PDB file of C-alpha atoms in Angstrom:
ATOM      1  CA  MET A  60     -14.372  -6.877  14.794  1.00 47.00           C
ATOM      2  CA  GLY A  61     -11.669  -6.956  17.445  1.00 57.00           C
ATOM      3  CA  PHE A  62      -9.404  -4.107  16.399  1.00 73.00           C
ATOM      4  CA  PRO A  63      -8.120  -2.310  19.500  1.00 68.00           C
ATOM      5  CA  GLY A  64      -7.862   1.439  19.783  1.00 88.00           C
ATOM      6  CA  THR A  65      -9.469   4.403  18.098  1.00 97.00           C
ATOM      7  CA  VAL A  66      -9.188   5.001  14.348  1.00 98.00           C
ATOM      8  CA  GLY A  67      -9.345   8.312  12.527  1.00 98.00           C
ATOM      9  CA  VAL A  68      -9.921   8.933   8.824  1.00 98.00           C
ATOM     10  CA  ALA A  69      -8.403  12.247   7.758  1.00 98.00           C
ATOM     11  CA  GLY A  70      -9.813  13.438   4.448  1.00 97.00           C
ATOM     12  CA  CYS A  71     -13.454  12.363   4.258  1.00 96.00           C
ATOM     13  CA  GLY A  72     -14.045  12.964   0.565  1.00 93.00           C
ATOM     14  CA  ARG A  73     -15.348  10.612  -2.102  1.00 92.00           C
ATOM     15  CA  MET A  74     -13.020   7.817  -0.931  1.00 95.00           C
ATOM     16  CA  GLY A  75     -12.365   8.590   2.729  1.00 97.00           C
ATOM     17  CA  LEU A  76     -15.991   8.987   3.800  1.00 97.00           C
ATOM     18  CA  PRO A  77     -17.197   5.591   2.510  1.00 97.00           C
ATOM     19  CA  MET A  78     -14.061   4.008   4.000  1.00 98.00           C
ATOM     20  CA  ALA A  79     -14.932   5.523   7.386  1.00 97.00           C
ATOM     21  CA  ARG A  80     -18.511   4.316   7.052  1.00 97.00           C
ATOM     22  CA  ALA A  81     -17.293   0.790   6.277  1.00 97.00           C
ATOM     23  CA  LEU A  82     -15.150   0.795   9.423  1.00 97.00           C
ATOM     24  CA  ALA A  83     -18.090   2.017  11.502  1.00 96.00           C
ATOM     25  CA  ARG A  84     -20.296  -0.763  10.108  1.00 96.00           C
ATOM     26  CA  ALA A  85     -17.625  -3.264  11.147  1.00 95.00           C
ATOM     27  CA  GLY A  86     -17.753  -2.024  14.731  1.00 95.00           C
ATOM     28  CA  VAL A  87     -14.568   0.053  14.766  1.00 96.00           C
ATOM     29  CA  GLU A  88     -14.520   3.187  16.889  1.00 97.00           C
ATOM     30  CA  VAL A  89     -13.848   5.580  14.036  1.00 98.00           C
ATOM     31  CA  TRP A  90     -13.755   9.378  13.790  1.00 98.00           C
ATOM     32  CA  GLY A  91     -13.450  11.607  10.759  1.00 97.00           C
ATOM     33  CA  PHE A  92     -11.636  14.844  10.051  1.00 97.00           C
ATOM     34  CA  ASP A  93     -12.007  17.153   7.062  1.00 96.00           C
ATOM     35  CA  ILE A  94     -11.644  20.857   6.431  1.00 93.00           C
ATOM     36  CA  ARG A  95     -15.242  20.997   5.171  1.00 88.00           C
ATOM     37  CA  PRO A  96     -18.125  21.656   7.628  1.00 83.00           C
ATOM     38  CA  ALA A  97     -19.463  18.590   9.459  1.00 70.00           C
ATOM     39  CA  ALA A  98     -22.914  19.207   7.962  1.00 67.00           C
ATOM     40  CA  ASP A  99     -21.587  17.937   4.610  1.00 81.00           C
ATOM     41  CA  PHE A 100     -21.240  14.362   5.910  1.00 90.00           C
ATOM     42  CA  GLY A 101     -24.843  13.262   6.415  1.00 90.00           C
ATOM     43  CA  GLU A 102     -25.394  10.585   9.019  1.00 92.00           C
ATOM     44  CA  PHE A 103     -21.641  10.421   9.693  1.00 95.00           C
ATOM     45  CA  ALA A 104     -21.590  14.072  10.838  1.00 93.00           C
ATOM     46  CA  PRO A 105     -21.688  13.192  14.571  1.00 94.00           C
ATOM     47  CA  ARG A 106     -18.436  11.254  14.072  1.00 95.00           C
ATOM     48  CA  MET A 107     -16.619  14.241  12.516  1.00 96.00           C
ATOM     49  CA  ILE A 108     -14.121  16.241  14.592  1.00 96.00           C
ATOM     50  CA  ALA A 109     -13.628  19.785  13.302  1.00 94.00           C
ATOM     51  CA  ASP A 110     -10.516  20.661  15.311  1.00 96.00           C
ATOM     52  CA  PRO A 111      -7.373  18.924  13.984  1.00 97.00           C
ATOM     53  CA  ALA A 112      -5.639  18.985  17.380  1.00 98.00           C
ATOM     54  CA  ALA A 113      -8.657  17.353  19.031  1.00 98.00           C
ATOM     55  CA  PHE A 114      -8.688  14.739  16.272  1.00 98.00           C
ATOM     56  CA  ALA A 115      -4.978  14.019  16.841  1.00 98.00           C
ATOM     57  CA  ARG A 116      -5.569  13.636  20.576  1.00 98.00           C
ATOM     58  CA  ARG A 117      -8.510  11.262  20.046  1.00 97.00           C
ATOM     59  CA  CYS A 118      -7.121   8.833  17.455  1.00 98.00           C
ATOM     60  CA  GLU A 119      -4.353   6.262  17.886  1.00 97.00           C
ATOM     61  CA  THR A 120      -4.386   5.058  14.265  1.00 98.00           C
ATOM     62  CA  VAL A 121      -4.937   7.596  11.473  1.00 98.00           C
ATOM     63  CA  LEU A 122      -5.660   6.863   7.824  1.00 98.00           C
ATOM     64  CA  SER A 123      -4.660   9.794   5.609  1.00 98.00           C
ATOM     65  CA  VAL A 124      -6.936   9.915   2.552  1.00 98.00           C
ATOM     66  CA  VAL A 125      -6.253  13.431   1.254  1.00 96.00           C
ATOM     67  CA  ARG A 126      -5.576  14.266  -2.383  1.00 92.00           C
ATOM     68  CA  ASP A 127      -1.829  14.660  -2.900  1.00 92.00           C
ATOM     69  CA  VAL A 128       1.571  15.555  -1.423  1.00 94.00           C
ATOM     70  CA  ALA A 129       0.613  19.188  -0.802  1.00 95.00           C
ATOM     71  CA  GLN A 130      -2.492  18.228   1.165  1.00 96.00           C
ATOM     72  CA  THR A 131      -0.560  15.509   3.032  1.00 97.00           C
ATOM     73  CA  GLU A 132       2.081  18.049   4.042  1.00 97.00           C
ATOM     74  CA  ALA A 133      -0.650  20.410   5.232  1.00 97.00           C
ATOM     75  CA  LEU A 134      -2.425  17.643   7.136  1.00 98.00           C
ATOM     76  CA  LEU A 135       0.609  16.245   8.935  1.00 98.00           C
ATOM     77  CA  PHE A 136       3.021  19.154   9.348  1.00 97.00           C
ATOM     78  CA  ASP A 137       1.701  22.542   8.241  1.00 96.00           C
ATOM     79  CA  ASP A 138      -1.871  23.882   8.244  1.00 97.00           C
ATOM     80  CA  GLN A 139      -3.554  21.139  10.293  1.00 97.00           C
ATOM     81  CA  ALA A 140      -0.255  19.761  11.691  1.00 97.00           C
ATOM     82  CA  LEU A 141      -1.693  16.601  13.209  1.00 98.00           C
ATOM     83  CA  LEU A 142       1.719  15.222  14.132  1.00 97.00           C
ATOM     84  CA  ARG A 143       2.654  18.433  15.953  1.00 96.00           C
ATOM     85  CA  ALA A 144      -0.545  18.723  17.991  1.00 97.00           C
ATOM     86  CA  PRO A 145      -0.080  18.983  21.780  1.00 97.00           C
ATOM     87  CA  GLY A 146      -0.963  15.654  23.370  1.00 97.00           C
ATOM     88  CA  CYS A 147      -1.026  13.877  19.988  1.00 97.00           C
ATOM     89  CA  ALA A 148      -2.139  10.264  20.523  1.00 97.00           C
ATOM     90  CA  ILE A 149      -1.301   9.032  17.025  1.00 97.00           C
ATOM     91  CA  ARG A 150       0.890   5.937  17.122  1.00 97.00           C
ATOM     92  CA  THR A 151       0.232   4.507  13.667  1.00 97.00           C
ATOM     93  CA  LEU A 152      -0.050   6.489  10.432  1.00 98.00           C
ATOM     94  CA  VAL A 153      -1.480   4.814   7.348  1.00 98.00           C
ATOM     95  CA  VAL A 154      -0.933   6.763   4.112  1.00 98.00           C
ATOM     96  CA  CYS A 155      -3.783   5.874   1.753  1.00 98.00           C
ATOM     97  CA  SER A 156      -3.330   8.858  -0.570  1.00 95.00           C
ATOM     98  CA  THR A 157      -1.466   8.238  -3.821  1.00 93.00           C
ATOM     99  CA  VAL A 158       1.746  10.262  -3.559  1.00 93.00           C
ATOM    100  CA  SER A 159       5.220  10.091  -5.041  1.00 92.00           C
ATOM    101  CA  PRO A 160       7.196   7.162  -3.580  1.00 95.00           C
ATOM    102  CA  ARG A 161      10.256   9.406  -3.511  1.00 94.00           C
ATOM    103  CA  TRP A 162       8.410  11.887  -1.271  1.00 95.00           C
ATOM    104  CA  LEU A 163       7.176   9.027   0.905  1.00 96.00           C
ATOM    105  CA  ALA A 164      10.749   7.804   1.422  1.00 96.00           C
ATOM    106  CA  GLY A 165      11.474  10.927   3.441  1.00 97.00           C
ATOM    107  CA  LEU A 166       8.529  10.482   5.814  1.00 97.00           C
ATOM    108  CA  PRO A 167      10.126   8.109   8.387  1.00 97.00           C
ATOM    109  CA  ALA A 168      12.749  10.697   9.304  1.00 97.00           C
ATOM    110  CA  ARG A 169       9.997  13.281   9.865  1.00 96.00           C
ATOM    111  CA  ALA A 170       7.596  11.015  11.767  1.00 96.00           C
ATOM    112  CA  ARG A 171       9.963   9.268  14.159  1.00 93.00           C
ATOM    113  CA  GLY A 172       8.348   7.061  16.749  1.00 94.00           C
ATOM    114  CA  LEU A 173       5.321   6.233  14.593  1.00 97.00           C
ATOM    115  CA  ALA A 174       4.501   2.939  12.952  1.00 97.00           C
ATOM    116  CA  LEU A 175       4.210   3.811   9.254  1.00 98.00           C
ATOM    117  CA  VAL A 176       2.234   1.909   6.629  1.00 98.00           C
ATOM    118  CA  ASP A 177       1.491   2.876   3.051  1.00 98.00           C
ATOM    119  CA  ALA A 178      -1.866   1.569   1.884  1.00 98.00           C
ATOM    120  CA  PRO A 179      -3.011   3.194  -1.360  1.00 97.00           C
ATOM    121  CA  MET A 180      -6.093   1.601  -2.833  1.00 96.00           C
ATOM    122  CA  SER A 181      -7.737   0.895  -6.168  1.00 93.00           C
ATOM    123  CA  GLY A 182     -11.342   0.559  -7.238  1.00 90.00           C
ATOM    124  CA  ALA A 183     -12.746   4.119  -7.391  1.00 89.00           C
ATOM    125  CA  GLN A 184     -15.612   5.480  -5.318  1.00 93.00           C
ATOM    126  CA  VAL A 185     -17.991   2.662  -6.181  1.00 93.00           C
ATOM    127  CA  ALA A 186     -15.625   0.110  -4.629  1.00 94.00           C
ATOM    128  CA  ALA A 187     -15.159   2.273  -1.527  1.00 96.00           C
ATOM    129  CA  GLU A 188     -18.928   2.484  -1.097  1.00 96.00           C
ATOM    130  CA  GLU A 189     -19.271  -1.291  -1.487  1.00 96.00           C
ATOM    131  CA  ALA A 190     -16.254  -2.047   0.779  1.00 97.00           C
ATOM    132  CA  ARG A 191     -14.431  -3.941  -1.947  1.00 96.00           C
ATOM    133  CA  LEU A 192     -11.301  -1.862  -2.442  1.00 97.00           C
ATOM    134  CA  SER A 193      -7.971  -3.420  -3.360  1.00 97.00           C
ATOM    135  CA  PHE A 194      -5.144  -2.265  -1.102  1.00 98.00           C
ATOM    136  CA  MET A 195      -1.442  -2.237  -1.958  1.00 98.00           C
ATOM    137  CA  LEU A 196       0.428  -2.435   1.337  1.00 98.00           C
ATOM    138  CA  GLY A 197       3.922  -1.538   2.433  1.00 98.00           C
ATOM    139  CA  GLY A 198       5.208  -1.805   5.978  1.00 98.00           C
ATOM    140  CA  ALA A 199       6.522  -4.058   8.711  1.00 98.00           C
ATOM    141  CA  GLU A 200       4.777  -7.427   8.787  1.00 98.00           C
ATOM    142  CA  ALA A 201       3.787  -6.973  12.440  1.00 97.00           C
ATOM    143  CA  ASP A 202       2.095  -3.657  11.638  1.00 97.00           C
ATOM    144  CA  LEU A 203       0.290  -5.134   8.634  1.00 97.00           C
ATOM    145  CA  ASP A 204      -0.895  -8.064  10.756  1.00 97.00           C
ATOM    146  CA  ARG A 205      -2.212  -5.662  13.399  1.00 96.00           C
ATOM    147  CA  LEU A 206      -4.096  -3.597  10.818  1.00 97.00           C
ATOM    148  CA  ALA A 207      -5.386  -6.500   8.707  1.00 96.00           C
ATOM    149  CA  GLU A 208      -8.920  -6.372  10.100  1.00 96.00           C
ATOM    150  CA  LEU A 209      -9.213  -2.718   9.105  1.00 97.00           C
ATOM    151  CA  PHE A 210      -8.280  -3.444   5.506  1.00 97.00           C
ATOM    152  CA  ASP A 211     -10.616  -6.442   5.452  1.00 97.00           C
ATOM    153  CA  ALA A 212     -13.483  -4.193   6.589  1.00 97.00           C
ATOM    154  CA  MET A 213     -12.889  -1.728   3.761  1.00 98.00           C
ATOM    155  CA  GLY A 214     -11.848  -3.984   0.903  1.00 97.00           C
ATOM    156  CA  ARG A 215     -11.870  -7.350  -0.788  1.00 96.00           C
ATOM    157  CA  ALA A 216      -8.123  -7.773  -1.342  1.00 96.00           C
ATOM    158  CA  SER A 217      -4.903  -6.682   0.344  1.00 97.00           C
ATOM    159  CA  HIS A 218      -1.603  -7.189  -1.444  1.00 98.00           C
ATOM    160  CA  ARG A 219       1.506  -7.034   0.743  1.00 98.00           C
ATOM    161  CA  MET A 220       4.148  -5.605  -1.552  1.00 98.00           C
ATOM    162  CA  GLY A 221       7.103  -5.304   0.843  1.00 98.00           C
ATOM    163  CA  PRO A 222       8.525  -2.752   3.315  1.00 98.00           C
ATOM    164  CA  PHE A 223       7.243   0.772   3.792  1.00 98.00           C
ATOM    165  CA  GLY A 224       7.040   2.478   0.394  1.00 97.00           C
ATOM    166  CA  ALA A 225       6.569  -0.688  -1.648  1.00 98.00           C
ATOM    167  CA  GLY A 226       2.790  -0.350  -1.664  1.00 98.00           C
ATOM    168  CA  MET A 227       2.999   3.192  -3.021  1.00 97.00           C
ATOM    169  CA  THR A 228       5.471   2.185  -5.708  1.00 97.00           C
ATOM    170  CA  ALA A 229       3.157  -0.618  -6.779  1.00 97.00           C
ATOM    171  CA  LYS A 230       0.185   1.776  -6.794  1.00 96.00           C
ATOM    172  CA  VAL A 231       1.745   4.353  -9.100  1.00 96.00           C
ATOM    173  CA  LEU A 232       2.861   1.593 -11.481  1.00 96.00           C
ATOM    174  CA  ASN A 233      -0.647   0.113 -11.428  1.00 94.00           C
ATOM    175  CA  ASN A 234      -2.151   3.541 -12.060  1.00 94.00           C
ATOM    176  CA  PHE A 235       0.189   4.135 -14.973  1.00 96.00           C
ATOM    177  CA  VAL A 236      -1.430   1.116 -16.646  1.00 97.00           C
ATOM    178  CA  ALA A 237      -4.899   2.251 -15.539  1.00 95.00           C
ATOM    179  CA  ALA A 238      -4.280   5.685 -17.068  1.00 97.00           C
ATOM    180  CA  CYS A 239      -3.335   4.042 -20.361  1.00 97.00           C
ATOM    181  CA  ALA A 240      -6.542   1.985 -20.306  1.00 97.00           C
ATOM    182  CA  THR A 241      -8.650   5.022 -19.438  1.00 97.00           C
ATOM    183  CA  LEU A 242      -7.271   7.094 -22.291  1.00 98.00           C
ATOM    184  CA  ALA A 243      -7.431   4.232 -24.809  1.00 98.00           C
ATOM    185  CA  THR A 244     -11.018   3.364 -23.912  1.00 98.00           C
ATOM    186  CA  ARG A 245     -12.200   6.948 -24.036  1.00 97.00           C
ATOM    187  CA  ARG A 246     -10.445   7.550 -27.357  1.00 96.00           C
ATOM    188  CA  SER A 247     -12.011   4.389 -28.825  1.00 97.00           C
ATOM    189  CA  LEU A 248     -15.491   5.356 -27.655  1.00 96.00           C
ATOM    190  CA  GLY A 249     -15.083   8.814 -29.170  1.00 94.00           C
ATOM    191  CA  TRP A 250     -13.926   7.357 -32.464  1.00 96.00           C
ATOM    192  CA  ALA A 251     -16.831   4.862 -32.382  1.00 96.00           C
ATOM    193  CA  ASP A 252     -19.309   7.723 -32.351  1.00 90.00           C
ATOM    194  CA  ALA A 253     -17.602   9.332 -35.324  1.00 92.00           C
ATOM    195  CA  LEU A 254     -17.437   6.025 -37.215  1.00 97.00           C
ATOM    196  CA  GLY A 255     -21.044   5.028 -36.576  1.00 97.00           C
ATOM    197  CA  VAL A 256     -20.378   2.148 -34.149  1.00 98.00           C
ATOM    198  CA  ASP A 257     -22.754   1.835 -31.217  1.00 97.00           C
ATOM    199  CA  ARG A 258     -20.884   2.707 -28.008  1.00 96.00           C
ATOM    200  CA  ASP A 259     -22.629   0.129 -25.791  1.00 96.00           C
ATOM    201  CA  ARG A 260     -22.069  -2.623 -28.321  1.00 97.00           C
ATOM    202  CA  LEU A 261     -18.397  -1.735 -28.520  1.00 98.00           C
ATOM    203  CA  LEU A 262     -18.070  -1.916 -24.722  1.00 97.00           C
ATOM    204  CA  ALA A 263     -19.777  -5.322 -24.756  1.00 97.00           C
ATOM    205  CA  LEU A 264     -17.388  -6.493 -27.471  1.00 98.00           C
ATOM    206  CA  MET A 265     -14.391  -5.268 -25.480  1.00 98.00           C
ATOM    207  CA  GLU A 266     -15.610  -7.180 -22.435  1.00 97.00           C
ATOM    208  CA  ASP A 267     -15.380 -10.428 -24.424  1.00 97.00           C
ATOM    209  CA  SER A 268     -12.256  -9.568 -26.380  1.00 97.00           C
ATOM    210  CA  SER A 269      -8.657  -8.451 -26.113  1.00 97.00           C
ATOM    211  CA  GLY A 270      -9.706  -4.858 -25.396  1.00 97.00           C
ATOM    212  CA  GLN A 271     -11.096  -5.807 -21.970  1.00 97.00           C
ATOM    213  CA  THR A 272      -9.978  -3.475 -19.147  1.00 97.00           C
ATOM    214  CA  TRP A 273     -11.178  -2.633 -15.651  1.00 94.00           C
ATOM    215  CA  PHE A 274     -12.179   0.816 -16.901  1.00 96.00           C
ATOM    216  CA  GLY A 275     -14.212  -0.525 -19.820  1.00 97.00           C
ATOM    217  CA  SER A 276     -15.785  -3.336 -17.799  1.00 96.00           C
ATOM    218  CA  ASN A 277     -17.023  -0.888 -15.176  1.00 95.00           C
ATOM    219  CA  PHE A 278     -17.665   2.057 -17.462  1.00 96.00           C
ATOM    220  CA  ASP A 279     -21.276   2.577 -16.375  1.00 94.00           C
ATOM    221  CA  ARG A 280     -20.378   2.338 -12.672  1.00 93.00           C
ATOM    222  CA  ILE A 281     -17.232   4.468 -12.464  1.00 94.00           C
ATOM    223  CA  GLU A 282     -18.249   7.948 -11.336  1.00 91.00           C
ATOM    224  CA  PHE A 283     -15.655   9.717 -13.496  1.00 95.00           C
ATOM    225  CA  ALA A 284     -15.903   7.554 -16.645  1.00 96.00           C
ATOM    226  CA  ARG A 285     -17.474  10.297 -18.769  1.00 96.00           C
ATOM    227  CA  ASP A 286     -15.681  13.265 -17.237  1.00 97.00           C
ATOM    228  CA  GLY A 287     -13.388  15.592 -19.100  1.00 97.00           C
ATOM    229  CA  PHE A 288     -10.099  16.682 -17.614  1.00 97.00           C
ATOM    230  CA  ALA A 289     -10.059  19.169 -14.760  1.00 96.00           C
ATOM    231  CA  PRO A 290      -7.142  19.682 -12.384  1.00 93.00           C
ATOM    232  CA  ASP A 291      -9.288  18.812  -9.357  1.00 89.00           C
ATOM    233  CA  ASN A 292     -11.225  15.786 -10.644  1.00 93.00           C
ATOM    234  CA  SER A 293     -10.380  12.089 -11.040  1.00 93.00           C
ATOM    235  CA  ILE A 294      -8.953  12.498 -14.542  1.00 96.00           C
ATOM    236  CA  GLY A 295      -6.708  15.156 -13.066  1.00 95.00           C
ATOM    237  CA  LEU A 296      -5.687  12.657 -10.374  1.00 92.00           C
ATOM    238  CA  LEU A 297      -4.653  10.200 -13.081  1.00 95.00           C
ATOM    239  CA  VAL A 298      -2.384  12.851 -14.574  1.00 96.00           C
ATOM    240  CA  LYS A 299      -0.876  13.338 -11.103  1.00 93.00           C
ATOM    241  CA  ASP A 300      -0.417   9.584 -10.689  1.00 93.00           C
ATOM    242  CA  VAL A 301       1.368   9.291 -14.038  1.00 95.00           C
ATOM    243  CA  ALA A 302       3.699  12.052 -12.864  1.00 93.00           C
ATOM    244  CA  ALA A 303       4.281  10.123  -9.618  1.00 93.00           C
ATOM    245  CA  ALA A 304       5.188   6.972 -11.558  1.00 94.00           C
ATOM    246  CA  LEU A 305       7.632   8.904 -13.740  1.00 93.00           C
ATOM    247  CA  ASP A 306       9.088  10.528 -10.638  1.00 91.00           C
ATOM    248  CA  ALA A 307       9.518   7.152  -8.925  1.00 91.00           C
ATOM    249  CA  ALA A 308      11.273   5.776 -12.000  1.00 91.00           C
ATOM    250  CA  GLN A 309      13.255   9.023 -12.314  1.00 89.00           C
ATOM    251  CA  ASP A 310      12.154   9.063 -15.938  1.00 87.00           C
ATOM    252  CA  GLU A 311      10.266  12.358 -16.165  1.00 83.00           C
ATOM    253  CA  GLY A 312      11.541  12.840 -19.718  1.00 88.00           C
ATOM    254  CA  ASP A 313       9.880   9.650 -20.978  1.00 91.00           C
ATOM    255  CA  PRO A 314       8.045  10.667 -24.198  1.00 96.00           C
ATOM    256  CA  PHE A 315       5.328   8.031 -23.746  1.00 96.00           C
ATOM    257  CA  GLY A 316       4.561   9.297 -20.254  1.00 95.00           C
ATOM    258  CA  ALA A 317       4.423  12.868 -21.494  1.00 95.00           C
ATOM    259  CA  ALA A 318       2.074  11.886 -24.329  1.00 97.00           C
ATOM    260  CA  LEU A 319      -0.138   9.968 -21.879  1.00 97.00           C
ATOM    261  CA  GLN A 320      -0.432  13.010 -19.630  1.00 97.00           C
ATOM    262  CA  ALA A 321      -1.188  15.260 -22.598  1.00 97.00           C
ATOM    263  CA  GLY A 322      -3.842  12.848 -23.842  1.00 98.00           C
ATOM    264  CA  LEU A 323      -5.570  12.749 -20.441  1.00 98.00           C
ATOM    265  CA  LYS A 324      -5.460  16.541 -20.219  1.00 98.00           C
ATOM    266  CA  GLY A 325      -7.120  16.687 -23.639  1.00 97.00           C
ATOM    267  CA  LEU A 326     -10.152  14.604 -22.661  1.00 97.00           C
ATOM    268  CA  ALA A 327     -13.449  16.439 -23.033  1.00 96.00           C
ATOM    269  CA  PRO A 328     -16.661  15.299 -21.300  1.00 95.00           C
ATOM    270  CA  LEU A 329     -18.335  12.348 -23.027  1.00 93.00           C
ATOM    271  CA  ASP A 330     -22.066  12.710 -23.560  1.00 86.00           C
TER     272      ASP A 330
END
């Protein structure tokens, strides 16, 4: 691995922590930041920096892997304020969180002087742990070339979608489809129980038939596959991502989108 400079992963949760571990395995000098205590990060704890200003002074390239717009605002400008830290060394900011493309469009004016890349990813926690994420990239070609080794260390595929913001737009459109598949698969499995069809046999049938989806194919490996809706879990994130797609399309009144969100919010845990 020949990537120059020091990399920071801000937001070391279920996606960010395995991404940081993958970079460390590849030989990158990588540091983590999270608002949780360092003791929560196992063997990676010595690489965690608790003070956001110290983190901003240490890292030249930062990957933001927090939950949403509110947490991104807090990280960059408000509570943790990485970009306002005295002596901030950050020169490249990579937004991996899934946020509204319309919010992202305002970031260049607020982060002048930084190289900006949007790099949301797909694959869920299992893919992050196995370093086989799929990245959707937006940014200047020179910046994407410079960062390519990082994405290769964390994933199996990187799709260059266009200038800054194009990766995020592609991600929310992709997740709109993924949300549809998640709801349809969960509804079908629930109906199968009621109709006396074996759930595992139905999933096997779907794998070989027109009902095949990423969600169904990986049902037993996806950590949230059986979860019910909660505002702070992965089903809740899908609801947020549907809202981001509708916001990007400026079609918040779309009845299908509203029904999709309501259906996801109505999911109960699957035994």
